[in-house]
Short mmCIF file of C-alpha atoms in Angstrom, two decimals:
data_model
loop_
_atom_site.label_atom_id
_atom_site.label_comp_id
_atom_site.label_asym_id
_atom_site.label_seq_id
_atom_site.Cartn_x
_atom_site.Cartn_y
_atom_site.Cartn_z
CA MET A 1 -16.10 -18.79 25.48
CA PHE A 2 -14.60 -19.30 29.01
CA ASP A 3 -11.41 -20.71 27.28
CA PHE A 4 -10.96 -17.41 25.34
CA PHE A 5 -10.87 -14.84 27.88
CA THR A 6 -8.65 -17.29 30.05
CA ILE A 7 -6.15 -17.53 27.11
CA LEU A 8 -6.37 -13.77 26.68
CA HIS A 9 -5.71 -13.29 30.24
CA ASP A 10 -2.63 -15.75 30.41
CA HIS A 11 -1.25 -14.97 27.11
CA GLY A 12 -2.67 -11.60 25.72
CA MET A 13 0.79 -9.71 26.21
CA LEU A 14 2.29 -12.31 23.77
CA PHE A 15 -0.64 -11.78 21.27
CA LEU A 16 -0.18 -7.93 21.67
CA MET A 17 3.57 -7.62 21.70
CA GLY A 18 5.41 -10.67 21.52
CA GLN A 19 8.25 -11.53 24.18
CA TYR A 20 8.97 -7.59 24.20
CA PRO A 21 10.93 -6.35 26.37
CA ASN A 22 12.61 -9.37 27.34
CA GLY A 23 12.89 -10.60 23.54
CA PRO A 24 12.08 -8.89 20.10
CA LEU A 25 8.97 -7.15 19.29
CA GLY A 26 6.44 -9.65 17.99
CA GLY A 27 2.50 -10.07 18.03
CA VAL A 28 -0.22 -7.39 16.80
CA LEU A 29 2.48 -4.67 17.34
CA CYS A 30 5.10 -6.21 15.36
CA THR A 31 2.42 -6.89 12.29
CA LEU A 32 1.54 -3.28 12.42
CA VAL A 33 5.00 -1.83 12.50
CA ILE A 34 5.98 -4.03 9.80
CA SER A 35 2.78 -3.35 7.35
CA LEU A 36 3.38 0.52 8.20
CA LEU A 37 6.70 0.38 7.40
CA ALA A 38 6.25 -1.90 3.88
CA VAL A 39 3.92 0.85 2.86
CA VAL A 40 5.84 3.98 3.94
CA LEU A 41 8.85 2.57 1.95
CA SER A 42 7.11 1.26 -0.89
CA PHE A 43 5.03 4.21 -1.58
CA PRO A 44 8.04 6.35 -3.47
CA LEU A 45 9.42 3.61 -5.07
CA GLY A 46 5.48 2.67 -6.47
CA VAL A 47 5.01 6.49 -7.26
CA LEU A 48 8.31 6.56 -9.19
CA VAL A 49 7.66 2.79 -11.09
CA GLY A 50 3.66 4.44 -11.93
CA LEU A 51 5.27 7.56 -13.28
CA ALA A 52 7.55 5.50 -15.30
CA ARG A 53 4.66 3.33 -16.70
CA LEU A 54 3.19 6.30 -18.32
CA SER A 55 6.59 8.08 -19.48
CA PRO A 56 6.57 8.65 -23.33
CA TRP A 57 9.89 7.44 -23.09
CA ARG A 58 10.43 3.59 -23.76
CA TRP A 59 13.30 3.10 -21.83
CA LEU A 60 11.71 4.27 -18.72
CA SER A 61 8.11 2.78 -19.61
CA TRP A 62 8.98 -0.95 -20.51
CA PRO A 63 11.31 -1.90 -17.65
CA ALA A 64 8.35 -0.51 -15.26
CA ALA A 65 5.87 -2.56 -17.02
CA CYS A 66 8.24 -5.60 -16.89
CA TRP A 67 8.36 -5.03 -13.03
CA VAL A 68 4.75 -4.81 -12.65
CA TYR A 69 3.78 -7.51 -14.51
CA THR A 70 6.40 -9.70 -13.20
CA LEU A 71 5.82 -9.08 -9.61
CA ARG A 72 1.87 -9.24 -9.74
CA GLY A 73 2.03 -12.39 -11.58
CA ILE A 74 4.07 -14.56 -9.32
CA PRO A 75 3.38 -15.48 -5.51
CA LEU A 76 4.44 -13.52 -2.79
CA MET A 77 5.86 -16.56 -1.37
CA MET A 78 8.16 -16.69 -3.77
CA VAL A 79 9.74 -13.34 -3.58
CA VAL A 80 9.99 -14.41 0.32
CA PHE A 81 12.12 -17.08 -0.39
CA TRP A 82 14.18 -15.09 -3.13
CA THR A 83 14.84 -12.35 -0.84
CA TYR A 84 15.69 -14.86 2.25
CA PHE A 85 18.18 -16.39 0.05
CA CYS A 86 19.17 -13.73 -2.50
CA VAL A 87 19.86 -10.34 -0.10
CA PRO A 88 22.56 -12.20 1.92
CA LEU A 89 24.40 -13.12 -1.02
CA LEU A 90 24.17 -9.78 -2.55
CA ILE A 91 25.30 -7.78 0.82
CA GLY A 92 27.30 -10.63 2.28
CA GLN A 93 26.12 -10.87 5.53
CA ASN A 94 23.06 -12.25 7.03
CA ILE A 95 19.54 -10.23 7.70
CA SER A 96 17.08 -11.10 10.33
CA GLY A 97 13.80 -12.26 9.27
CA PHE A 98 12.09 -8.99 9.81
CA SER A 99 14.30 -7.08 7.31
CA THR A 100 14.09 -9.82 5.00
CA MET A 101 10.15 -9.60 5.14
CA LEU A 102 10.20 -5.64 4.88
CA CYS A 103 12.49 -5.79 1.94
CA THR A 104 9.83 -8.47 0.26
CA LEU A 105 7.03 -6.54 1.02
CA VAL A 106 8.38 -3.25 -0.33
CA ILE A 107 9.53 -4.95 -3.56
CA TYR A 108 5.99 -6.71 -4.21
CA GLU A 109 3.75 -3.84 -2.84
CA SER A 110 5.40 -1.22 -5.10
CA ALA A 111 4.31 -3.01 -8.01
CA TYR A 112 0.67 -2.69 -7.06
CA ILE A 113 0.79 0.96 -5.68
CA ALA A 114 2.32 2.11 -9.11
CA GLU A 115 -0.95 0.49 -10.79
CA ILE A 116 -2.89 2.44 -8.04
CA VAL A 117 -0.84 5.81 -8.77
CA ARG A 118 -1.37 5.03 -12.67
CA GLY A 119 -5.09 4.61 -12.64
CA GLY A 120 -5.39 7.76 -10.66
CA ILE A 121 -3.17 9.68 -13.22
CA GLN A 122 -5.34 8.20 -16.11
CA ALA A 123 -8.46 9.22 -14.26
CA LEU A 124 -7.66 12.77 -14.32
CA PRO A 125 -9.09 14.92 -17.48
CA HIS A 126 -6.35 14.75 -20.00
CA GLY A 127 -6.84 18.62 -20.67
CA GLN A 128 -5.11 19.38 -17.30
CA TYR A 129 -1.99 18.10 -18.67
CA GLU A 130 -2.46 19.98 -22.42
CA ALA A 131 -3.08 23.37 -20.89
CA SER A 132 -0.15 22.81 -18.17
CA ARG A 133 2.13 22.17 -21.33
CA ALA A 134 0.54 25.13 -23.28
CA LEU A 135 1.65 27.60 -20.31
CA GLY A 136 5.23 26.23 -21.04
CA MET A 137 5.44 23.68 -18.07
CA SER A 138 7.86 20.89 -18.61
CA HIS A 139 6.75 17.17 -18.76
CA LEU A 140 8.15 16.75 -15.40
CA LYS A 141 6.96 19.56 -13.55
CA THR A 142 3.26 19.22 -14.91
CA LEU A 143 3.63 15.87 -13.26
CA ARG A 144 5.19 17.15 -9.95
CA LEU A 145 2.58 20.32 -9.57
CA VAL A 146 -0.61 19.64 -11.48
CA ILE A 147 -1.03 15.98 -12.01
CA LEU A 148 0.56 13.94 -9.17
CA PRO A 149 -1.05 15.93 -6.21
CA GLN A 150 -4.59 15.38 -7.63
CA ALA A 151 -3.87 11.86 -8.65
CA LEU A 152 -2.56 11.04 -5.35
CA PHE A 153 -5.64 12.61 -3.32
CA ASN A 154 -7.91 10.59 -5.21
CA SER A 155 -6.05 7.55 -4.73
CA LEU A 156 -6.27 7.72 -0.98
CA PRO A 157 -8.87 5.28 -0.38
CA SER A 158 -6.88 2.54 -2.87
CA LEU A 159 -3.93 3.25 -0.60
CA VAL A 160 -5.68 2.61 2.59
CA SER A 161 -7.18 -0.81 0.97
CA GLN A 162 -3.66 -1.75 0.10
CA LEU A 163 -2.45 -1.48 3.54
CA VAL A 164 -5.16 -4.30 4.46
CA SER A 165 -3.52 -6.55 1.88
CA ILE A 166 -0.22 -5.63 3.30
CA ILE A 167 -1.26 -6.60 7.05
CA LYS A 168 -2.98 -10.07 5.65
CA ASP A 169 0.34 -10.70 3.53
CA SER A 170 2.54 -10.01 6.43
CA THR A 171 1.41 -13.54 7.98
CA LEU A 172 3.50 -15.32 5.48
CA GLY A 173 6.35 -14.02 7.75
CA TYR A 174 6.22 -17.10 9.98
CA VAL A 175 7.82 -19.15 7.32
CA ILE A 176 10.86 -17.26 8.17
CA ASN A 177 10.52 -16.61 11.81
CA VAL A 178 9.32 -13.07 11.63
CA PRO A 179 7.34 -12.89 15.34
CA GLU A 180 4.32 -11.32 13.98
CA LEU A 181 0.82 -12.17 14.99
CA THR A 182 0.51 -15.71 13.58
CA TYR A 183 3.99 -16.75 14.86
CA ALA A 184 3.04 -15.61 18.38
CA ALA A 185 -0.31 -17.50 18.30
CA ASN A 186 1.74 -20.66 17.04
CA GLN A 187 3.92 -20.13 20.24
CA VAL A 188 0.76 -19.94 22.64
CA SER A 189 -0.85 -23.07 20.75
CA ASN A 190 2.32 -25.12 21.47
CA GLN A 191 2.36 -24.02 24.99
CA LEU A 192 -1.37 -25.08 25.47
CA LEU A 193 -1.20 -27.99 23.28
CA THR A 194 -4.93 -28.53 23.67
CA LYS A 195 -6.50 -25.31 22.24
CA PRO A 196 -5.50 -24.70 18.91
CA PHE A 197 -8.74 -23.92 17.61
CA GLN A 198 -9.61 -21.22 20.50
CA VAL A 199 -6.00 -19.77 19.89
CA PHE A 200 -6.44 -19.14 16.05
CA ALA A 201 -9.68 -18.08 16.38
CA ILE A 202 -8.32 -15.27 18.49
CA VAL A 203 -6.05 -14.80 15.66
CA ALA A 204 -8.57 -14.52 13.28
CA LEU A 205 -10.88 -11.95 15.29
CA SER A 206 -7.80 -10.05 15.75
CA TYR A 207 -7.12 -9.65 12.19
CA TYR A 208 -10.74 -9.12 11.24
CA ILE A 209 -10.95 -6.19 13.45
CA ILE A 210 -7.74 -4.60 12.23
CA CYS A 211 -8.78 -5.13 8.53
CA PHE A 212 -12.72 -4.21 9.15
CA SER A 213 -11.26 -0.68 10.69
CA LEU A 214 -8.92 -0.11 7.85
CA THR A 215 -11.67 -1.14 5.43
CA TRP A 216 -14.09 1.34 7.17
CA LEU A 217 -11.59 4.06 7.09
CA ALA A 218 -11.15 3.53 3.65
CA ASN A 219 -15.05 3.79 2.63
CA ARG A 220 -14.73 7.08 4.75
CA LEU A 221 -12.04 8.34 2.54
CA GLU A 222 -13.98 7.47 -0.56
CA ARG A 223 -16.71 9.42 0.39
CA TRP A 224 -14.81 12.15 1.52
CA VAL A 225 -12.63 12.46 -1.69
CA GLU A 226 -16.21 12.41 -3.23
CA GLU A 227 -17.81 15.09 -1.50
CA LYS A 228 -14.40 16.99 -2.24
CA ARG A 229 -14.93 16.73 -5.94
CA LEU A 230 -18.77 17.66 -6.08
CA SER A 231 -18.29 20.47 -3.68
CA ALA A 232 -15.18 21.83 -6.14
CA LYS A 233 -17.68 21.48 -9.09
CA ALA A 234 -20.60 23.17 -7.27
CA GLN A 235 -18.83 26.45 -6.16
CA PRO A 236 -21.09 29.22 -7.48
CA GLY A 237 -19.07 31.78 -9.20
CA ARG A 238 -15.78 29.49 -9.40
CA ARG A 239 -12.85 31.48 -11.47
CA GLU A 240 -11.53 29.26 -13.99
CA THR A 241 -7.76 28.63 -13.45
CA ASP A 242 -5.26 30.34 -16.01
CA ALA A 243 -4.57 26.78 -17.39
CA GLU A 244 -8.11 26.36 -18.32
CA LEU A 245 -8.83 29.71 -19.85
CA LEU A 246 -5.61 29.13 -21.77
CA PHE A 247 -6.83 25.51 -22.97
CA ALA A 248 -10.34 27.30 -23.70
CA ASP A 249 -8.74 30.15 -26.01
CA SER A 250 -6.62 27.35 -27.89
CA ASN A 251 -9.65 25.34 -28.60
CA LEU A 252 -11.45 28.47 -29.91
CA ASN A 253 -8.85 29.11 -32.01
CA LYS A 254 -8.80 26.11 -33.49
CA ASP A 255 -12.36 25.93 -34.26
CA THR A 256 -12.21 29.64 -35.78
CA PRO A 257 -11.66 29.89 -39.89
#
């Protein structure tokens, strides 16, 4: 136990931020930065792919389905290598390991976020879409103003859980020299030589604390979303929206001989 505190005391800053400010940002901070950037950048791409998956036009839905099934069917390590070797060929210059890993995570995670968005949309009552179209709203306007805001709200817990997966996936950046937490731990282990168990036990504990905190947040968000749904249903005297009234009238007219 004393070894753990000694290692943290002597090399804690290397675990936390790598060699910064005398070198590139690394350690825990690099892991969090690359994971958050991957979520922010892959989210709009995932939303677009998820909407394309549900598109009535095959020229949109089929390529989106190929994108999702292809990326979800291959290991992330393969995407890391493809990005590492293909991106410099496409742009004509070398890029850093950080940029390579960020591009990899954005491409790879967009497929998973697309499925989260698609599931959130399909979980909504189909009557909302039909009522909005009955009011004269276009397909795109219905998705933008009625369907997508509700689907994204319901998908918040799943999106936070996906961030946990991205943090764990970021460890593969070690193979292309991204100075994230695992890379920093290997530097510490090379300096100490005789204490690899203690060093990587600290790494495992660090990942556990980060991922457990985000999982707890996802569970809290899930309960909060569920409470919002129940409170909306239980509101006394809630007036129906114009879309609901029009949809009800259309059903009544269909039933009337």
